[in-house]
Amino acid sequence: MTRMPLISLDDHTVPVTVQNRTHLSPEDAFRIIVPIDLSLVFKGWGLFPGVRGVKNQTGAWDAAGQSRNPDLTDGSTAFERLTEYTAPHSFAYEITGFTNVLRRLVSGVRGEWTFTPDAEGTLIRWTYEFKPLPRRRWILHRIVTPLWRRYMRHGIDDARRAAERIALGR
């Protein structure tokens, strides 16, 4: 059975993108960040919870179709499914089934991380694309995404720092 993607060409989504650079190669950055312990990266910021860990993970998070439930610090959860895995360039995932306030705003989210060669290192880019529920796009655009962008900046910075520490064996 072929699963339809969460977001199609006709959807009017609300995307947010952040980026950061590392001295690591794209191969090393990808190899470390894709399966990273989410609690090292998503510690919470402002109104947004951190991630304690994951439950019910299928596989090693290295192939499209694998899934897991992020366990958030506010007691909520969601369903995350890996939709693309193109080592060492990019991976993408969809998150649905939010049990926190996002359930009232979005039907889901598509996330994508890319790892592009950049001089002697890598440009890491993270996009989070919200699929709003009817009549919720303006709330996401005006209120949620400016705050979410700051949360993402913290997350991508923490991912880079953790990857660099792991690469050094610390």
Short mmCIF file of C-alpha atoms in Angstrom, two decimals:
data_model
loop_
_atom_site.label_atom_id
_atom_site.label_comp_id
_atom_site.label_asym_id
_atom_site.label_seq_id
_atom_site.Cartn_x
_atom_site.Cartn_y
_atom_site.Cartn_z
CA MET A 1 0.00 0.00 0.00
CA THR A 2 1.41 3.38 -1.03
CA ARG A 3 1.03 6.08 1.60
CA MET A 4 0.09 9.55 0.41
CA PRO A 5 2.44 12.31 1.57
CA LEU A 6 1.13 14.66 4.24
CA ILE A 7 1.75 17.72 2.06
CA SER A 8 0.87 18.02 -1.63
CA LEU A 9 1.39 20.67 -4.31
CA ASP A 10 -2.02 22.20 -3.61
CA ASP A 11 -1.44 22.74 0.12
CA HIS A 12 -0.74 26.22 1.48
CA THR A 13 1.86 25.50 4.12
CA VAL A 14 3.81 27.68 6.53
CA PRO A 15 7.54 26.89 6.21
CA VAL A 16 10.35 27.92 8.54
CA THR A 17 14.03 27.41 7.64
CA VAL A 18 17.21 27.84 9.67
CA GLN A 19 20.80 26.96 8.87
CA ASN A 20 24.20 26.63 10.48
CA ARG A 21 27.73 25.68 9.48
CA THR A 22 30.13 23.09 10.86
CA HIS A 23 33.71 22.09 10.14
CA LEU A 24 32.51 18.46 9.87
CA SER A 25 32.20 16.87 6.42
CA PRO A 26 28.67 16.32 5.07
CA GLU A 27 29.18 12.58 5.57
CA ASP A 28 30.15 12.97 9.24
CA ALA A 29 27.48 15.57 10.02
CA PHE A 30 24.79 13.38 8.42
CA ARG A 31 26.04 10.16 10.07
CA ILE A 32 25.95 11.75 13.54
CA ILE A 33 22.90 14.03 13.35
CA VAL A 34 20.34 11.71 11.73
CA PRO A 35 20.22 9.15 14.59
CA ILE A 36 21.21 11.62 17.36
CA ASP A 37 19.61 11.39 20.80
CA LEU A 38 16.85 14.01 20.46
CA SER A 39 17.20 15.03 24.12
CA LEU A 40 20.67 16.42 23.28
CA VAL A 41 19.19 18.71 20.62
CA PHE A 42 15.66 19.70 21.64
CA LYS A 43 15.85 20.99 25.19
CA GLY A 44 12.80 23.21 25.03
CA TRP A 45 12.58 26.92 24.61
CA GLY A 46 9.91 29.38 25.71
CA LEU A 47 6.49 27.78 25.25
CA PHE A 48 7.88 24.82 23.31
CA PRO A 49 8.73 21.61 25.15
CA GLY A 50 11.95 19.69 24.89
CA VAL A 51 12.28 16.06 23.91
CA ARG A 52 12.94 13.50 26.68
CA GLY A 53 13.48 10.69 24.21
CA VAL A 54 11.55 8.47 21.82
CA LYS A 55 9.30 5.45 22.22
CA ASN A 56 8.22 2.69 19.86
CA GLN A 57 11.03 3.29 17.37
CA THR A 58 11.08 0.89 14.43
CA GLY A 59 14.57 0.33 13.04
CA ALA A 60 17.77 2.33 13.41
CA TRP A 61 16.30 5.52 11.90
CA ASP A 62 18.11 4.88 8.65
CA ALA A 63 15.40 4.07 6.10
CA ALA A 64 12.20 5.64 4.86
CA GLY A 65 9.13 4.16 6.52
CA GLN A 66 10.61 3.80 10.00
CA SER A 67 8.64 5.50 12.76
CA ARG A 68 8.77 6.55 16.40
CA ASN A 69 6.94 8.61 19.02
CA PRO A 70 8.87 11.61 20.36
CA ASP A 71 8.29 11.86 24.13
CA LEU A 72 8.08 15.56 25.02
CA THR A 73 8.92 17.21 28.36
CA ASP A 74 5.39 18.56 28.77
CA GLY A 75 4.01 15.00 28.77
CA SER A 76 2.74 15.18 25.19
CA THR A 77 3.77 13.05 22.24
CA ALA A 78 3.40 12.76 18.47
CA PHE A 79 3.94 10.24 15.68
CA GLU A 80 7.03 10.73 13.50
CA ARG A 81 7.73 8.82 10.29
CA LEU A 82 10.93 8.98 8.25
CA THR A 83 9.84 9.68 4.66
CA GLU A 84 13.18 10.20 2.89
CA TYR A 85 16.71 9.07 3.63
CA THR A 86 19.38 10.01 1.10
CA ALA A 87 22.76 9.54 2.78
CA PRO A 88 24.79 11.69 3.17
CA HIS A 89 22.74 14.55 1.73
CA SER A 90 19.31 14.76 3.35
CA PHE A 91 16.55 13.16 5.31
CA ALA A 92 12.91 14.13 5.76
CA TYR A 93 10.13 13.15 8.10
CA GLU A 94 6.48 13.84 8.84
CA ILE A 95 5.04 14.42 12.28
CA THR A 96 1.34 13.92 12.97
CA GLY A 97 -0.81 12.93 15.93
CA PHE A 98 0.29 15.77 18.20
CA THR A 99 -1.26 15.54 21.65
CA ASN A 100 -0.30 19.10 22.68
CA VAL A 101 -1.67 22.46 21.48
CA LEU A 102 -0.33 21.86 17.94
CA ARG A 103 -3.18 19.37 17.43
CA ARG A 104 -5.50 22.39 17.31
CA LEU A 105 -3.38 24.23 14.74
CA VAL A 106 -1.92 21.71 12.28
CA SER A 107 -2.73 18.40 10.68
CA GLY A 108 0.99 17.74 10.61
CA VAL A 109 4.49 18.89 9.83
CA ARG A 110 7.12 17.95 7.27
CA GLY A 111 10.70 18.38 8.43
CA GLU A 112 13.79 18.17 6.27
CA TRP A 113 17.51 18.40 7.04
CA THR A 114 20.08 18.88 4.28
CA PHE A 115 23.87 18.63 4.46
CA THR A 116 25.65 20.57 1.71
CA PRO A 117 29.42 20.86 1.20
CA ASP A 118 30.59 24.32 2.26
CA ALA A 119 34.31 25.09 1.79
CA GLU A 120 36.06 22.78 4.30
CA GLY A 121 32.84 21.85 6.11
CA THR A 122 29.08 21.60 5.78
CA LEU A 123 26.09 23.90 5.58
CA ILE A 124 23.30 22.28 7.60
CA ARG A 125 19.80 23.46 6.71
CA TRP A 126 16.61 22.51 8.57
CA THR A 127 13.13 23.27 7.23
CA TYR A 128 9.94 22.70 9.19
CA GLU A 129 6.80 22.97 7.08
CA PHE A 130 3.52 23.29 8.98
CA LYS A 131 0.31 22.07 7.31
CA PRO A 132 -2.31 24.23 9.01
CA LEU A 133 -5.82 23.16 9.81
CA PRO A 134 -8.55 25.24 8.10
CA ARG A 135 -8.54 28.89 9.18
CA ARG A 136 -5.37 28.44 11.29
CA ARG A 137 -2.74 29.57 8.76
CA TRP A 138 -2.73 33.17 10.03
CA ILE A 139 -2.11 32.04 13.65
CA LEU A 140 0.84 29.93 12.52
CA HIS A 141 2.22 32.65 10.26
CA ARG A 142 1.86 35.58 12.69
CA ILE A 143 2.31 34.01 16.11
CA VAL A 144 3.78 30.50 16.06
CA THR A 145 6.45 30.65 13.34
CA PRO A 146 8.38 33.70 14.64
CA LEU A 147 8.73 31.91 17.99
CA TRP A 148 9.29 28.52 16.36
CA ARG A 149 12.16 29.96 14.29
CA ARG A 150 13.97 30.84 17.53
CA TYR A 151 13.35 27.33 18.88
CA MET A 152 14.75 25.89 15.64
CA ARG A 153 17.85 28.09 15.85
CA HIS A 154 18.54 26.69 19.31
CA GLY A 155 17.92 23.15 18.00
CA ILE A 156 20.21 23.40 14.99
CA ASP A 157 22.93 25.05 17.11
CA ASP A 158 22.65 22.25 19.68
CA ALA A 159 22.69 19.61 16.90
CA ARG A 160 25.88 21.09 15.45
CA ARG A 161 27.60 21.34 18.85
CA ALA A 162 26.59 17.78 19.81
CA ALA A 163 27.77 16.41 16.45
CA GLU A 164 31.12 18.15 16.81
CA ARG A 165 31.55 16.76 20.36
CA ILE A 166 30.58 13.26 19.24
CA ALA A 167 33.01 13.46 16.28
CA LEU A 168 35.81 14.32 18.73
CA GLY A 169 34.83 11.37 20.93
CA ARG A 170 33.60 13.48 23.85
#
